[in-house]
GROMACS .gro file of C-alpha atoms in nm:
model
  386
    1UNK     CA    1  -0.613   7.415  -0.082
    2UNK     CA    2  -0.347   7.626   0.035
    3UNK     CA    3  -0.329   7.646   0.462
    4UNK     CA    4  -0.072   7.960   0.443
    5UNK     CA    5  -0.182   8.245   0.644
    6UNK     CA    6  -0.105   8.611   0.674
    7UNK     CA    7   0.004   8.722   1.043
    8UNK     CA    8   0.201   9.054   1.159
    9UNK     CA    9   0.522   8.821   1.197
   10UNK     CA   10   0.451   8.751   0.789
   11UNK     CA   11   0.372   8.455   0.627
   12UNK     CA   12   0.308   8.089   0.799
   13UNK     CA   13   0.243   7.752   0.667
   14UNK     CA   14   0.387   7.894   0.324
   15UNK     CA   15   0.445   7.599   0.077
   16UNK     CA   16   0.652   7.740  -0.191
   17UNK     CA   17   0.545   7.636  -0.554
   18UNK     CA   18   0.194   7.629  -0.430
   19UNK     CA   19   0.053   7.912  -0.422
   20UNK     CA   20  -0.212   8.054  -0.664
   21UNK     CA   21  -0.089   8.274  -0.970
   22UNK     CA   22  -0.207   8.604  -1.101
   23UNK     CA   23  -0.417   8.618  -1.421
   24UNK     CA   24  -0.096   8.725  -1.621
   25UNK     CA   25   0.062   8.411  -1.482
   26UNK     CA   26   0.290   8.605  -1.201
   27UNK     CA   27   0.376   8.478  -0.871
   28UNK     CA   28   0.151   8.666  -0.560
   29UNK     CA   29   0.428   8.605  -0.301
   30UNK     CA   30   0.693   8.764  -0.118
   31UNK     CA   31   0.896   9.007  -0.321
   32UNK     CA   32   0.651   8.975  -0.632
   33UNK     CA   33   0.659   9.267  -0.897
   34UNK     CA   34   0.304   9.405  -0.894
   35UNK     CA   35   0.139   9.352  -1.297
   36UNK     CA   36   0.261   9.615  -1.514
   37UNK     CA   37   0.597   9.718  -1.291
   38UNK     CA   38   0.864   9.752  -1.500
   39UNK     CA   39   1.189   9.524  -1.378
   40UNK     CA   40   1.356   9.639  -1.102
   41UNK     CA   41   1.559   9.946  -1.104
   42UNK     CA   42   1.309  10.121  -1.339
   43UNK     CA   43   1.099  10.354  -1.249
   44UNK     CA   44   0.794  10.170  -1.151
   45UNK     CA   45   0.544  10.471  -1.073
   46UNK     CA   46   0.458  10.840  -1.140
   47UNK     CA   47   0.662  10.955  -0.842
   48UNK     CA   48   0.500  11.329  -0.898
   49UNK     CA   49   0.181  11.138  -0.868
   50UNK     CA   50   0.212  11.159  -0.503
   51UNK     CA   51   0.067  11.488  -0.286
   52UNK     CA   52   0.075  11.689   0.020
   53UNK     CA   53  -0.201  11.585   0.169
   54UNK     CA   54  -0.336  11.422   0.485
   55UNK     CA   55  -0.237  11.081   0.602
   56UNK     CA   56  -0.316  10.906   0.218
   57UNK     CA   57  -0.006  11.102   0.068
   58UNK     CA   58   0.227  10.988   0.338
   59UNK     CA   59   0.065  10.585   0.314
   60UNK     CA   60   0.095  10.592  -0.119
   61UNK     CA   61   0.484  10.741  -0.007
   62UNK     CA   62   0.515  10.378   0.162
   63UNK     CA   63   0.467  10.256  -0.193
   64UNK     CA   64   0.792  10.278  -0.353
   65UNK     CA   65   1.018  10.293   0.000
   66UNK     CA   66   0.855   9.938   0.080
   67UNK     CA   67   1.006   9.765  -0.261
   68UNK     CA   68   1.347   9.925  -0.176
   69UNK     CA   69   1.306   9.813   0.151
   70UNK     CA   70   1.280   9.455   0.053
   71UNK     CA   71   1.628   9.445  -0.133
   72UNK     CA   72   1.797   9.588   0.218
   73UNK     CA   73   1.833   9.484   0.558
   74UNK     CA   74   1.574   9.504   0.855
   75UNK     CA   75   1.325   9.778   0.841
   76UNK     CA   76   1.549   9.903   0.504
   77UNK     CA   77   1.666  10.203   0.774
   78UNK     CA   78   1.934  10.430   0.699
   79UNK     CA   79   2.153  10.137   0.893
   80UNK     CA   80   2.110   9.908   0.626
   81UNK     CA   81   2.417  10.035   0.427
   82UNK     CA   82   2.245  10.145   0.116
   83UNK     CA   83   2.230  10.497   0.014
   84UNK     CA   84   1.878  10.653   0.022
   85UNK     CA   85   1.816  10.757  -0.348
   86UNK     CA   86   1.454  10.814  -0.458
   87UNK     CA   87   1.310  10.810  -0.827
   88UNK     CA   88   1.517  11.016  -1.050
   89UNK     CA   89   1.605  11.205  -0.741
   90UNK     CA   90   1.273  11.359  -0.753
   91UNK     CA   91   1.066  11.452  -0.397
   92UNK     CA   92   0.846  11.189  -0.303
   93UNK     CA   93   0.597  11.492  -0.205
   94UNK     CA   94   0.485  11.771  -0.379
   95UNK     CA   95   0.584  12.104  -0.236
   96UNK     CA   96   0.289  12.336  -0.115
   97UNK     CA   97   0.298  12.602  -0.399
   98UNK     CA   98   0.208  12.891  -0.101
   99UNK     CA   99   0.337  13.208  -0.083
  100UNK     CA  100   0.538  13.302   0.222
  101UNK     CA  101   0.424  13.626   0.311
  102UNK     CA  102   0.051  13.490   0.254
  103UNK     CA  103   0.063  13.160   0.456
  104UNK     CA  104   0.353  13.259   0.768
  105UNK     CA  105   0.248  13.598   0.795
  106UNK     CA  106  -0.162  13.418   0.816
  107UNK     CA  107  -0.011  13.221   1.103
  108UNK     CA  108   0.206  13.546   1.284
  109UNK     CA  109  -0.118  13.792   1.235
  110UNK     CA  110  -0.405  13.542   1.360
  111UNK     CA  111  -0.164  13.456   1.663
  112UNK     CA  112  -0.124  13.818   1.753
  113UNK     CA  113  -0.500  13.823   1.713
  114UNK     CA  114  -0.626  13.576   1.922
  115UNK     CA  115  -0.366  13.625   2.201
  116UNK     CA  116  -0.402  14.000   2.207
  117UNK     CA  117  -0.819  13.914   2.252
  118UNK     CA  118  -0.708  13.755   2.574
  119UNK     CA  119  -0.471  14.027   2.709
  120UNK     CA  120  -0.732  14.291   2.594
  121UNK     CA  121  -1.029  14.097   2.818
  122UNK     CA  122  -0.778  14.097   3.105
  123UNK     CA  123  -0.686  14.435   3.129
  124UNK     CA  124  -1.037  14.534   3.061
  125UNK     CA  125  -1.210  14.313   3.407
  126UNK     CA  126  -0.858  14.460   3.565
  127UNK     CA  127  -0.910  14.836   3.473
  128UNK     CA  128  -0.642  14.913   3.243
  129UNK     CA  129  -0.844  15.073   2.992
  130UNK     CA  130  -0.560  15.203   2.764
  131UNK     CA  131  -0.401  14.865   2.712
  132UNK     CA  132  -0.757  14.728   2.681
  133UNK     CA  133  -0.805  14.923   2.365
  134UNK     CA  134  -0.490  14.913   2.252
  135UNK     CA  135  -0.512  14.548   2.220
  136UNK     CA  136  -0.880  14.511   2.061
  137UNK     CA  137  -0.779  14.758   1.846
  138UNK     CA  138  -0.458  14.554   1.731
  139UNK     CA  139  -0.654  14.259   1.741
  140UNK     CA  140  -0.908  14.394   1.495
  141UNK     CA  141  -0.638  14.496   1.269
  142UNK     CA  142  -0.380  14.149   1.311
  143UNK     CA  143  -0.680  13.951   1.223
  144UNK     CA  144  -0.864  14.179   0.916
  145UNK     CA  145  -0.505  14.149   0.799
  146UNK     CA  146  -0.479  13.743   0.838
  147UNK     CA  147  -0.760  13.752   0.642
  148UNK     CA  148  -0.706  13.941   0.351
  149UNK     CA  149  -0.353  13.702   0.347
  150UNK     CA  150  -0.569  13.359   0.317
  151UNK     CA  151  -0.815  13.524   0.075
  152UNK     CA  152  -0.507  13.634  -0.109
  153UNK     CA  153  -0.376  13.283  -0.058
  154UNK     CA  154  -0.689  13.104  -0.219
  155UNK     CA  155  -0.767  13.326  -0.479
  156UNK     CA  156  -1.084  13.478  -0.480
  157UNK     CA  157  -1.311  13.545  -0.111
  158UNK     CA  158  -1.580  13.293  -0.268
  159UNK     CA  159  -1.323  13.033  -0.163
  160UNK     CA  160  -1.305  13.057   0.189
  161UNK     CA  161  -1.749  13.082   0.191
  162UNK     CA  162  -1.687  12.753   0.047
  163UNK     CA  163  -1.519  12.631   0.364
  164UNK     CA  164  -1.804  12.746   0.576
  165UNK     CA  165  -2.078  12.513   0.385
  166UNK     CA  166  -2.026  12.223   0.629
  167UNK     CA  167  -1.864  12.182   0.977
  168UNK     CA  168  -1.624  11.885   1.040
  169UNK     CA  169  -1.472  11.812   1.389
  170UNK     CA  170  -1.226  11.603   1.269
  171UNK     CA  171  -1.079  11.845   0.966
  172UNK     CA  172  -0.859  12.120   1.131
  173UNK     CA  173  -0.892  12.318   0.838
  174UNK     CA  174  -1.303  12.329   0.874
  175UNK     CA  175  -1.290  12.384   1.229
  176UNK     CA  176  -1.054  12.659   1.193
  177UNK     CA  177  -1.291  12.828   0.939
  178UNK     CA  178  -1.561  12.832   1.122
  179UNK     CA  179  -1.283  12.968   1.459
  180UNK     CA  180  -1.218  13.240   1.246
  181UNK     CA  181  -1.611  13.319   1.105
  182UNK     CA  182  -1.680  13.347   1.489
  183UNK     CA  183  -1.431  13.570   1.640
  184UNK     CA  184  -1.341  13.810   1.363
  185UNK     CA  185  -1.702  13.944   1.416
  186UNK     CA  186  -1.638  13.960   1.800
  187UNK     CA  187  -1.324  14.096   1.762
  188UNK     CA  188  -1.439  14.372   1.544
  189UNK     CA  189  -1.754  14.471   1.774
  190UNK     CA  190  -1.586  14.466   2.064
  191UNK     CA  191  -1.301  14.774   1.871
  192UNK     CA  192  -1.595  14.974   1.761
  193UNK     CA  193  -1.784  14.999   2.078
  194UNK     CA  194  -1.461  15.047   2.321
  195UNK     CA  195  -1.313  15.301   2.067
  196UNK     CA  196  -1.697  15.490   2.032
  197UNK     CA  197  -1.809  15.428   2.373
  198UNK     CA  198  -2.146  15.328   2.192
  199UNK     CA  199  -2.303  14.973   2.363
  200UNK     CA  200  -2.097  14.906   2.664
  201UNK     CA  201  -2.242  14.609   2.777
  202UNK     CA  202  -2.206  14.451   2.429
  203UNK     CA  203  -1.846  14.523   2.348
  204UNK     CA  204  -1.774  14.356   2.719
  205UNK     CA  205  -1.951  14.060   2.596
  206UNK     CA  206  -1.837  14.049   2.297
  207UNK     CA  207  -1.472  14.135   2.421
  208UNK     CA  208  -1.513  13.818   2.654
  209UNK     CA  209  -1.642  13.599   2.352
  210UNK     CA  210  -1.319  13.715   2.159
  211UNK     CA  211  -1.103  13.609   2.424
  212UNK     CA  212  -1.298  13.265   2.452
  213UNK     CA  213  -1.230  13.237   2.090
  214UNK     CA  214  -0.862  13.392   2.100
  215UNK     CA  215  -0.629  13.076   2.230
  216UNK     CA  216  -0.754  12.823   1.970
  217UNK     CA  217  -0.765  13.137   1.690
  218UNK     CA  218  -0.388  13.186   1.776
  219UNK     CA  219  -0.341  12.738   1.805
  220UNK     CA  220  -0.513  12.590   1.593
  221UNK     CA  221  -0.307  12.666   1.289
  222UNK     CA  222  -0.020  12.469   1.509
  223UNK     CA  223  -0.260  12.169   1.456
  224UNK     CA  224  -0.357  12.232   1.085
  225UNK     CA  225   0.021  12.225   1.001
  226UNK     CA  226   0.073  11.916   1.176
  227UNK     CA  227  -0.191  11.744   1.009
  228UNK     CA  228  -0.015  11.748   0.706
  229UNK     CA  229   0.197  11.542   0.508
  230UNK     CA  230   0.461  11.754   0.521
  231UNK     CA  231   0.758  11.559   0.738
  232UNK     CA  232   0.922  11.808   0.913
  233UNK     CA  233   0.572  11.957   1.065
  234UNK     CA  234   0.426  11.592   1.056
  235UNK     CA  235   0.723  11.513   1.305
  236UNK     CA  236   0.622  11.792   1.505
  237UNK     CA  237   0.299  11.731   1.569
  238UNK     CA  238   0.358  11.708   1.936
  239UNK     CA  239   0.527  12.048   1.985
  240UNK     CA  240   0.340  12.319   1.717
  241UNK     CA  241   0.022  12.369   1.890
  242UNK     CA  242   0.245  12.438   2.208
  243UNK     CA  243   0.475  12.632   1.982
  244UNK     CA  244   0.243  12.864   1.832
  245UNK     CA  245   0.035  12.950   2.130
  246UNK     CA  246   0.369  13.045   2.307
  247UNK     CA  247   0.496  13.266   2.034
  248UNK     CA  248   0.141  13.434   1.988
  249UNK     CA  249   0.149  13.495   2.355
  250UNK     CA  250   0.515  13.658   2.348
  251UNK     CA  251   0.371  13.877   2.007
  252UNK     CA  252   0.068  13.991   2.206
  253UNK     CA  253   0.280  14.107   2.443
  254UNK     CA  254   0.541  14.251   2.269
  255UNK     CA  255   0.205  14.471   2.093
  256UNK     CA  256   0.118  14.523   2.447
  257UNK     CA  257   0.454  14.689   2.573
  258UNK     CA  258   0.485  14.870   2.238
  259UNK     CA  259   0.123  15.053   2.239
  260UNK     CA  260   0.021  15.037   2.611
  261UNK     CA  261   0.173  15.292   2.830
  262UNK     CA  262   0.425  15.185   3.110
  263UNK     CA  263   0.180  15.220   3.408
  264UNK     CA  264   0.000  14.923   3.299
  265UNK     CA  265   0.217  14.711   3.153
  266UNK     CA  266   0.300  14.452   3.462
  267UNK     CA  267   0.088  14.152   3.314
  268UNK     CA  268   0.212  14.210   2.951
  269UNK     CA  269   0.590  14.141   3.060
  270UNK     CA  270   0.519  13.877   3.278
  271UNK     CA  271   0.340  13.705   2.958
  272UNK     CA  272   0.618  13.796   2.749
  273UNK     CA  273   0.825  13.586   3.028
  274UNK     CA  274   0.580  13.327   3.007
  275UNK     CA  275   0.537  13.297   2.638
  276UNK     CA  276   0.915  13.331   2.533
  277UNK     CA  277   1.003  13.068   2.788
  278UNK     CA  278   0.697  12.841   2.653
  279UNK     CA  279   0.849  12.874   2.311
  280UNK     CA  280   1.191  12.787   2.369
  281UNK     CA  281   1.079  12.466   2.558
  282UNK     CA  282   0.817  12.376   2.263
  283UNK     CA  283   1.091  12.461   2.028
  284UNK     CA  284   1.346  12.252   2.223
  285UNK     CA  285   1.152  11.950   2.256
  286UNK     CA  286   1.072  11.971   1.839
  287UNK     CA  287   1.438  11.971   1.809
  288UNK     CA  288   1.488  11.678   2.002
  289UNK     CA  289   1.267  11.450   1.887
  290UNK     CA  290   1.212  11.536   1.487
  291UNK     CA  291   1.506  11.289   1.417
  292UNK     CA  292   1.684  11.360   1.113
  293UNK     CA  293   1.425  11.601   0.962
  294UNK     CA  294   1.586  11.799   1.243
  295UNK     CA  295   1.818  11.962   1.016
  296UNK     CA  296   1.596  12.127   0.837
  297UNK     CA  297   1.505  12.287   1.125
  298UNK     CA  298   1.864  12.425   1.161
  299UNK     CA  299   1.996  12.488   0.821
  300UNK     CA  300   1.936  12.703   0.519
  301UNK     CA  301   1.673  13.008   0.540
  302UNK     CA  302   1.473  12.832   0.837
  303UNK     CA  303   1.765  12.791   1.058
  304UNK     CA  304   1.874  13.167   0.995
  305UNK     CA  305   1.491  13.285   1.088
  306UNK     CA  306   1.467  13.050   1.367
  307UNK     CA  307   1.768  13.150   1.518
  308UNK     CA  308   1.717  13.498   1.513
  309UNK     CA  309   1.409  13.418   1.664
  310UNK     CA  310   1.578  13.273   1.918
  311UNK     CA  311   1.800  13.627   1.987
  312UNK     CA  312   1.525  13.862   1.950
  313UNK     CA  313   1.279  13.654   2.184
  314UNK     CA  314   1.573  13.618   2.425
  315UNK     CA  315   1.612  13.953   2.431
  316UNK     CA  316   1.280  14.118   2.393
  317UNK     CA  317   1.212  13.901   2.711
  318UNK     CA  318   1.499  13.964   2.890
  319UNK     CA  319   1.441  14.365   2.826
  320UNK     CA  320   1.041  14.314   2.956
  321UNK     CA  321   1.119  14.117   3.250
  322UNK     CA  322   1.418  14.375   3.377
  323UNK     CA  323   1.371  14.733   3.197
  324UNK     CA  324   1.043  14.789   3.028
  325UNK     CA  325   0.878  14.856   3.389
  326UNK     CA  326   1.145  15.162   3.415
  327UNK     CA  327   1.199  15.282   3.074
  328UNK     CA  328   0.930  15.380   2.820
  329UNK     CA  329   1.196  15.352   2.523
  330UNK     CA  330   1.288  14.997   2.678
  331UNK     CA  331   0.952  14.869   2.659
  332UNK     CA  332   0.906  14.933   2.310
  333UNK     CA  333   1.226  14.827   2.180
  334UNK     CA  334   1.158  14.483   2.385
  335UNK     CA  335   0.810  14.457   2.243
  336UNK     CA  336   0.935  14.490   1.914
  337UNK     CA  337   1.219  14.242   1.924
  338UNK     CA  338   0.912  14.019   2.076
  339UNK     CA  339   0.696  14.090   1.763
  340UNK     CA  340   0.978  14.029   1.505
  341UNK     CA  341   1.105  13.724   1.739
  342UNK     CA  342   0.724  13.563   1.684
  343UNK     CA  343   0.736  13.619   1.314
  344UNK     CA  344   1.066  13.478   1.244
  345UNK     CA  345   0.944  13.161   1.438
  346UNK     CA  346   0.624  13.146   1.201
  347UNK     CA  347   0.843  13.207   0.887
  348UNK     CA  348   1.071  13.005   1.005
  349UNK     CA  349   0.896  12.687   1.039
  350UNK     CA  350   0.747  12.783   0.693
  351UNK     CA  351   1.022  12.775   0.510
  352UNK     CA  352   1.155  12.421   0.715
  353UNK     CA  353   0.844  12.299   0.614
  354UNK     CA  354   0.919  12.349   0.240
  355UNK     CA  355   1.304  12.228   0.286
  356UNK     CA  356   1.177  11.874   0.412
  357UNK     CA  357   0.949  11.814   0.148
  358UNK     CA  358   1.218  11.932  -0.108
  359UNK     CA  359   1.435  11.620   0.001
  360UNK     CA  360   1.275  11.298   0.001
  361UNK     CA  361   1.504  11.146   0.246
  362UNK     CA  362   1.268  11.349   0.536
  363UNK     CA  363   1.027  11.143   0.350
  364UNK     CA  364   1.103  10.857   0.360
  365UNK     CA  365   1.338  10.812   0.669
  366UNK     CA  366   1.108  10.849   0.940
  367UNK     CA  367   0.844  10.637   0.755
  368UNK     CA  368   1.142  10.326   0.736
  369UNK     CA  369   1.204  10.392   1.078
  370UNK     CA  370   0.842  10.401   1.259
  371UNK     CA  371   0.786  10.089   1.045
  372UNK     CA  372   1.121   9.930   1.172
  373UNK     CA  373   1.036  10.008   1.540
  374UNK     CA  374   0.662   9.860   1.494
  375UNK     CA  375   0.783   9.553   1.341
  376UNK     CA  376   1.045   9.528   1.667
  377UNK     CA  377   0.771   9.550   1.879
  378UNK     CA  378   0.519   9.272   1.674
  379UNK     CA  379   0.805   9.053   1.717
  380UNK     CA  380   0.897   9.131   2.082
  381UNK     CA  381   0.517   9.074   2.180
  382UNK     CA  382   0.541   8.732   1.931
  383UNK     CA  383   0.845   8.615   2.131
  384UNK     CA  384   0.681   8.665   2.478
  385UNK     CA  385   0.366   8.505   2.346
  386UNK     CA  386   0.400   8.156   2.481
   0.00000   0.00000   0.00000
């Protein structure tokens, strides 16, 4: 009987020659071709037979980088000297077949939304009535209109009643359902009754609800997107939850200097201020960790929108914190840089998304080199063992 055992360093008491054969009479070791894999250099699997999906797509994606790894150096890291090529040059994911003005403009509208809920409740317990209703009332509308773009995105309204059938705490995509089932509703009562003075105590209640509801309506879509298997959100998964409640704060802002009149517009450019300034620090740190799928991040059509989001929210902030106090004209022209600044950074990060799953280097990559720095440390913590 074999004594060999399996630990995180590899194999220990090995006794080569000894060890127990597959039915087809191959060799179950180290560097053994799995029955029915063609010989090296072939094309072993269905690499389309991998998907976007969550956490199983990215492990099966381990498949076919962990043979390649074997025939490099440690880890089989870009360092290694040998060329990243994948099969046939095809990705290693499958690209999300989603429409950009469905999916981005989803994530820029139910931002606006749930932010705007929160600026609306504020200047309602503060007594700025006009930018109260101006905000449900752009509220109402930003998220009847995010709507109507994920119904559009799944096909048919039956589809997102699916969704609601069960509840799942773990699944962002069930919990941001059921976000959405809870304060559209709000959202909408608390427009009606402000805008037909019918029910006042209701649409305050129900205008606090939607604001309750608001900041996870405007981040949780930062979470679904990191949840993915897509690498260049996946790497991100820190900073998008941070970077899309800062840009839906600068948007409902920007709405707020555009439609509110100047007399009560002191809390919407300070959160302008405070949102822009948010977003450039979420969008800095993304940049500095995300590695190589960085560069997605910085070239092609998402570095064009991200960068002008980075101009427009500049200025749009730069024109609320200095001018939109004294100029009518200013205000608007800073709130709409601020609204076209937040929907360049949703499209944006859209489109990087699709660029990293295009290339299965951002694939692979950052899979090689997590495993590379978890096998360092299993050996560090071996060595210290005594």
């Amino acid at each position: 009987m074999s004594d060999a055992e399996v630990t995180r360093a590899g194999l220990r008491n090995e006794r080569p020659g000894s060890h127990a054969l597959f039915g087809n009479g191959m060799p179950g070791g180290p560097g053994a071709v799995p029955d029915g894999a063609p010989p090296d250099g072939q094309r072993p699997y269905g690499a389309d037979a991998f998907s976007t999906g969550t956490g199983s797509g990215e492990r099966r994606a381990a498949g076919p980088a962990g043979r390649r790894r074997s025939r490099g150096g440690p880890g089989g890291g870009p360092g290694d000297g040998e060329a990243f090529t994948s099969y046939y040059g095809r990705p290693v994911l499958k690209a999300p077949h989603w429409a950009a003005t469905d999916i981005a403009g989803y994530l820029f509208l139910g931002g606006l939304a749930g932010a705007g809920s929160v600026l609306a409740a504020g200047a309602e317990l503060t007594g700025r009535r006009a930018t109260a209703r101006a905000m449900k009332l752009s509220s109402l509308g930003a998220v009847s209109l995010s709507v109507v773009a994920l119904v559009h995105d799944l096909g048919r309204p039956a589809r997102f009643l699916n969704m609601l059938r069960v509840i799942k705490p773990t699944s962002p995509m069930s919990i941001g359902s059921w976000l959405l089932a809870g304060y559209g509703p709000l959202a909408g009562v608390a427009a009606v009754t402000d805008t037909t003075g019918l029910f006042p105590r209701t649409g305050r209640a129900a205008t606090c609800g939607a604001a309750v509801f608001g900041p996870a309506v405007a981040a949780y879509t930062g979470v679904l997107f990191a949840d993915t298997a897509v690498p260049a959100w996946h790497e991100g998964h820190r900073e998008l939850p941070y970077l899309f409640t800062g840009s839906a704060a600068a948007a409902a802002a920007g709405m707020a200097l555009l439609a509110a009149p100047g007399r009560e517009s002191g809390p919407a450019r300070r959160a302008a201020v405070l949102g822009t300034a948010a977003e450039f620090a979420a969008m800095r740190a993304l940049h500095r960790r995300a590695g190589p799928v960085d560069e997605t991040y910085r070239r092609g059509k998402a570095g064009r929108l991200l960068r002008a989001a980075s101009v427009l929210g500049a200025a749009g902030a730069a024109g609320a914190a200095g001018l939109a106090g004294r100029s009518r004209a200013a205000a608007a022209l800073s709130g709409a840089a601020l609204l076209a600044a937040s929907a360049c950074t949703r499209f944006g990060l859209f489109h990087a998304g699709l660029a990293s799953v295009r290339d299965p280097k951002y694939t692979v990559e950052p899979q090689r080199a997590r495993l590379a720095a978890a096998e360092a440390h299993a050996a560090a913590e071996a060595a210290e063992t005594p």
